[in-house]
PDB file of C-alpha atoms in Angstrom:
ATOM      1  CA  UNK A   1      24.130   1.723 -30.783  1.00  0.00           C
ATOM      2  CA  UNK A   2      21.572  -1.372 -30.596  1.00  0.00           C
ATOM      3  CA  UNK A   3      17.681  -0.078 -30.785  1.00  0.00           C
ATOM      4  CA  UNK A   4      14.995  -3.148 -30.635  1.00  0.00           C
ATOM      5  CA  UNK A   5      11.521  -2.693 -30.505  1.00  0.00           C
ATOM      6  CA  UNK A   6      10.162  -4.418 -27.189  1.00  0.00           C
ATOM      7  CA  UNK A   7       7.571  -6.156 -25.535  1.00  0.00           C
ATOM      8  CA  UNK A   8       7.259  -4.536 -21.818  1.00  0.00           C
ATOM      9  CA  UNK A   9       5.528  -5.417 -18.693  1.00  0.00           C
ATOM     10  CA  UNK A  10       5.286  -2.783 -16.232  1.00  0.00           C
ATOM     11  CA  UNK A  11       4.393  -3.268 -12.412  1.00  0.00           C
ATOM     12  CA  UNK A  12       4.101  -0.984 -10.086  1.00  0.00           C
ATOM     13  CA  UNK A  13       2.994  -1.481  -6.105  1.00  0.00           C
ATOM     14  CA  UNK A  14       2.106   1.318  -3.675  1.00  0.00           C
ATOM     15  CA  UNK A  15       1.923   0.943   0.658  1.00  0.00           C
ATOM     16  CA  UNK A  16       0.818   3.190   2.474  1.00  0.00           C
ATOM     17  CA  UNK A  17       1.979   2.682   6.257  1.00  0.00           C
ATOM     18  CA  UNK A  18       0.969  -0.707   7.213  1.00  0.00           C
ATOM     19  CA  UNK A  19      -1.870  -1.786   4.531  1.00  0.00           C
ATOM     20  CA  UNK A  20      -1.682  -4.555   2.235  1.00  0.00           C
ATOM     21  CA  UNK A  21      -0.086  -2.905  -1.181  1.00  0.00           C
ATOM     22  CA  UNK A  22      -2.094  -1.695  -4.134  1.00  0.00           C
ATOM     23  CA  UNK A  23      -0.558  -2.870  -7.606  1.00  0.00           C
ATOM     24  CA  UNK A  24      -1.413  -1.558 -11.310  1.00  0.00           C
ATOM     25  CA  UNK A  25       0.371  -3.533 -14.139  1.00  0.00           C
ATOM     26  CA  UNK A  26       0.658  -2.278 -17.928  1.00  0.00           C
ATOM     27  CA  UNK A  27       1.472  -4.572 -21.002  1.00  0.00           C
ATOM     28  CA  UNK A  28       2.632  -2.726 -24.051  1.00  0.00           C
ATOM     29  CA  UNK A  29       4.973  -2.225 -26.772  1.00  0.00           C
ATOM     30  CA  UNK A  30       8.377  -0.012 -26.612  1.00  0.00           C
ATOM     31  CA  UNK A  31      11.768   0.736 -28.154  1.00  0.00           C
ATOM     32  CA  UNK A  32      14.986  -0.165 -26.564  1.00  0.00           C
ATOM     33  CA  UNK A  33      18.274   1.381 -27.047  1.00  0.00           C
ATOM     34  CA  UNK A  34      22.129   1.475 -26.705  1.00  0.00           C
ATOM     35  CA  UNK A  35      24.747  -0.420 -25.614  1.00  0.00           C
ATOM     36  CA  UNK A  36      27.446  -0.652 -23.455  1.00  0.00           C
ATOM     37  CA  UNK A  37      25.830   0.261 -20.288  1.00  0.00           C
ATOM     38  CA  UNK A  38      23.988   3.192 -21.609  1.00  0.00           C
ATOM     39  CA  UNK A  39      19.881   1.980 -22.151  1.00  0.00           C
ATOM     40  CA  UNK A  40      16.808   3.758 -23.210  1.00  0.00           C
ATOM     41  CA  UNK A  41      13.515   2.832 -22.903  1.00  0.00           C
ATOM     42  CA  UNK A  42      10.539   4.630 -24.860  1.00  0.00           C
ATOM     43  CA  UNK A  43       6.472   3.484 -24.443  1.00  0.00           C
ATOM     44  CA  UNK A  44       3.412   5.075 -24.627  1.00  0.00           C
ATOM     45  CA  UNK A  45       1.616   4.098 -21.116  1.00  0.00           C
ATOM     46  CA  UNK A  46      -2.887   4.237 -21.317  1.00  0.00           C
ATOM     47  CA  UNK A  47      -4.794   5.481 -18.589  1.00  0.00           C
ATOM     48  CA  UNK A  48      -8.043   3.537 -18.280  1.00  0.00           C
ATOM     49  CA  UNK A  49      -9.422   7.001 -18.981  1.00  0.00           C
ATOM     50  CA  UNK A  50      -7.950   6.851 -22.482  1.00  0.00           C
ATOM     51  CA  UNK A  51      -5.427   9.438 -21.477  1.00  0.00           C
ATOM     52  CA  UNK A  52      -1.735   8.855 -22.556  1.00  0.00           C
ATOM     53  CA  UNK A  53       1.618  10.043 -21.562  1.00  0.00           C
ATOM     54  CA  UNK A  54       5.122   8.788 -22.871  1.00  0.00           C
ATOM     55  CA  UNK A  55       7.659   7.625 -20.897  1.00  0.00           C
ATOM     56  CA  UNK A  56      11.185   7.462 -21.309  1.00  0.00           C
ATOM     57  CA  UNK A  57      13.412   5.926 -18.768  1.00  0.00           C
ATOM     58  CA  UNK A  58      17.087   5.858 -19.136  1.00  0.00           C
ATOM     59  CA  UNK A  59      19.590   4.066 -17.318  1.00  0.00           C
ATOM     60  CA  UNK A  60      22.910   4.470 -16.952  1.00  0.00           C
ATOM     61  CA  UNK A  61      26.192   4.109 -13.989  1.00  0.00           C
ATOM     62  CA  UNK A  62      23.918   2.987 -11.727  1.00  0.00           C
ATOM     63  CA  UNK A  63      21.365   5.669 -12.178  1.00  0.00           C
ATOM     64  CA  UNK A  64      17.607   4.866 -13.765  1.00  0.00           C
ATOM     65  CA  UNK A  65      15.756   8.633 -15.229  1.00  0.00           C
ATOM     66  CA  UNK A  66      12.003   9.144 -15.345  1.00  0.00           C
ATOM     67  CA  UNK A  67      10.534  11.354 -17.605  1.00  0.00           C
ATOM     68  CA  UNK A  68       6.513  11.202 -18.286  1.00  0.00           C
ATOM     69  CA  UNK A  69       5.315  13.459 -20.661  1.00  0.00           C
ATOM     70  CA  UNK A  70       1.753  14.867 -21.105  1.00  0.00           C
ATOM     71  CA  UNK A  71      -0.947  16.790 -19.656  1.00  0.00           C
ATOM     72  CA  UNK A  72       0.320  14.673 -16.054  1.00  0.00           C
ATOM     73  CA  UNK A  73       4.307  14.865 -16.238  1.00  0.00           C
ATOM     74  CA  UNK A  74       7.124  15.276 -14.404  1.00  0.00           C
ATOM     75  CA  UNK A  75      10.733  14.011 -14.078  1.00  0.00           C
ATOM     76  CA  UNK A  76      12.340  11.621 -11.486  1.00  0.00           C
ATOM     77  CA  UNK A  77      16.452  10.588 -10.914  1.00  0.00           C
ATOM     78  CA  UNK A  78      16.736   6.841  -8.981  1.00  0.00           C
ATOM     79  CA  UNK A  79      20.038   7.126  -7.422  1.00  0.00           C
ATOM     80  CA  UNK A  80      20.521   4.808  -4.144  1.00  0.00           C
ATOM     81  CA  UNK A  81      20.833   6.531  -1.063  1.00  0.00           C
ATOM     82  CA  UNK A  82      20.145   9.501  -2.786  1.00  0.00           C
ATOM     83  CA  UNK A  83      17.049  11.848  -2.052  1.00  0.00           C
ATOM     84  CA  UNK A  84      15.631  13.532  -5.506  1.00  0.00           C
ATOM     85  CA  UNK A  85      13.359  16.749  -5.596  1.00  0.00           C
ATOM     86  CA  UNK A  86      11.036  17.695  -8.451  1.00  0.00           C
ATOM     87  CA  UNK A  87       7.563  18.475  -9.464  1.00  0.00           C
ATOM     88  CA  UNK A  88       4.304  16.756 -10.391  1.00  0.00           C
ATOM     89  CA  UNK A  89       2.952  19.197 -12.558  1.00  0.00           C
ATOM     90  CA  UNK A  90      -0.944  18.548 -13.496  1.00  0.00           C
ATOM     91  CA  UNK A  91      -3.792  20.509 -15.606  1.00  0.00           C
ATOM     92  CA  UNK A  92      -4.329  21.926 -12.369  1.00  0.00           C
ATOM     93  CA  UNK A  93      -1.023  22.768 -11.472  1.00  0.00           C
ATOM     94  CA  UNK A  94       2.166  21.798 -10.026  1.00  0.00           C
ATOM     95  CA  UNK A  95       3.157  19.530  -6.623  1.00  0.00           C
ATOM     96  CA  UNK A  96       6.526  19.555  -4.683  1.00  0.00           C
ATOM     97  CA  UNK A  97       7.610  16.006  -5.040  1.00  0.00           C
ATOM     98  CA  UNK A  98      10.697  13.806  -2.825  1.00  0.00           C
ATOM     99  CA  UNK A  99      12.040  10.443  -4.326  1.00  0.00           C
ATOM    100  CA  UNK A 100      14.107   9.127  -2.001  1.00  0.00           C
ATOM    101  CA  UNK A 101      15.635   5.258  -3.633  1.00  0.00           C
ATOM    102  CA  UNK A 102      16.413   2.360  -1.173  1.00  0.00           C
ATOM    103  CA  UNK A 103      17.226  -0.159  -4.602  1.00  0.00           C
ATOM    104  CA  UNK A 104      17.667   0.719  -8.031  1.00  0.00           C
ATOM    105  CA  UNK A 105      18.589  -2.401 -10.215  1.00  0.00           C
ATOM    106  CA  UNK A 106      18.833  -3.066 -14.003  1.00  0.00           C
ATOM    107  CA  UNK A 107      19.324  -5.493 -16.700  1.00  0.00           C
ATOM    108  CA  UNK A 108      20.097  -5.631 -20.167  1.00  0.00           C
ATOM    109  CA  UNK A 109      21.879  -9.362 -21.344  1.00  0.00           C
ATOM    110  CA  UNK A 110      22.693  -9.849 -25.083  1.00  0.00           C
ATOM    111  CA  UNK A 111      19.166 -10.665 -26.544  1.00  0.00           C
ATOM    112  CA  UNK A 112      17.774  -7.069 -25.060  1.00  0.00           C
ATOM    113  CA  UNK A 113      16.101  -9.098 -22.517  1.00  0.00           C
ATOM    114  CA  UNK A 114      16.303  -7.536 -18.671  1.00  0.00           C
ATOM    115  CA  UNK A 115      14.992  -5.481 -16.472  1.00  0.00           C
ATOM    116  CA  UNK A 116      14.703  -2.513 -13.894  1.00  0.00           C
ATOM    117  CA  UNK A 117      13.811  -2.825 -10.303  1.00  0.00           C
ATOM    118  CA  UNK A 118      13.020   0.558  -8.423  1.00  0.00           C
ATOM    119  CA  UNK A 119      12.381   0.968  -4.885  1.00  0.00           C
ATOM    120  CA  UNK A 120      11.274   3.878  -3.224  1.00  0.00           C
ATOM    121  CA  UNK A 121      10.277   6.656  -0.712  1.00  0.00           C
ATOM    122  CA  UNK A 122       7.968   8.924  -2.336  1.00  0.00           C
ATOM    123  CA  UNK A 123       6.756  12.803  -0.564  1.00  0.00           C
ATOM    124  CA  UNK A 124       4.623  15.251  -2.003  1.00  0.00           C
ATOM    125  CA  UNK A 125       3.686  18.712  -0.525  1.00  0.00           C
ATOM    126  CA  UNK A 126       7.098  17.636   2.051  1.00  0.00           C
ATOM    127  CA  UNK A 127       4.644  15.110   3.169  1.00  0.00           C
ATOM    128  CA  UNK A 128       5.372  11.392   3.092  1.00  0.00           C
ATOM    129  CA  UNK A 129       2.551   9.671   0.735  1.00  0.00           C
ATOM    130  CA  UNK A 130       4.068   6.022   0.123  1.00  0.00           C
ATOM    131  CA  UNK A 131       6.632   3.488  -0.656  1.00  0.00           C
ATOM    132  CA  UNK A 132       6.966   2.526  -4.155  1.00  0.00           C
ATOM    133  CA  UNK A 133       7.883  -0.532  -6.363  1.00  0.00           C
ATOM    134  CA  UNK A 134       8.263  -0.007  -9.981  1.00  0.00           C
ATOM    135  CA  UNK A 135       9.194  -3.019 -12.255  1.00  0.00           C
ATOM    136  CA  UNK A 136       9.927  -3.061 -15.983  1.00  0.00           C
ATOM    137  CA  UNK A 137      10.337  -6.385 -17.741  1.00  0.00           C
ATOM    138  CA  UNK A 138      11.006  -6.101 -21.340  1.00  0.00           C
ATOM    139  CA  UNK A 139      11.897  -8.985 -24.136  1.00  0.00           C
ATOM    140  CA  UNK A 140      12.367  -8.414 -27.967  1.00  0.00           C
ATOM    141  CA  UNK A 141       8.869  -7.931 -29.620  1.00  0.00           C
ATOM    142  CA  UNK A 142       9.246 -10.747 -31.484  1.00  0.00           C
ATOM    143  CA  UNK A 143       9.908 -13.672 -28.589  1.00  0.00           C
ATOM    144  CA  UNK A 144       7.685 -12.965 -26.719  1.00  0.00           C
TER     145      UNK A 144
END
């Protein structure tokens, strides 16, 4: 199993209806581990209010899972054409959440450089919330 410190660029877009998409971008360091098609990325996401959350992204057999740990936590499964139901846990209570993935792509090359690309519909409490896109690009920390 390979293990490599990586520099990550995480960009997310969300669009409600016909509005212009809103985007958020995070640059951080993390760890890439795995081989033979099964990969894991671990990193810490820091919010503007200085709250931080550990994030674990796994990629295996065409499925991407994302776990976000901390005061605001969730676990999502992305498999093209399939719906996942879970919950979004906050200090104020839990919300039902649904994710329907329309695109799930990832690639890790021999130089431990790669990306994850997701497009999905998100609903909260049974109501459509927004269309989302998430792109995670990574490369070895010493080669940025």
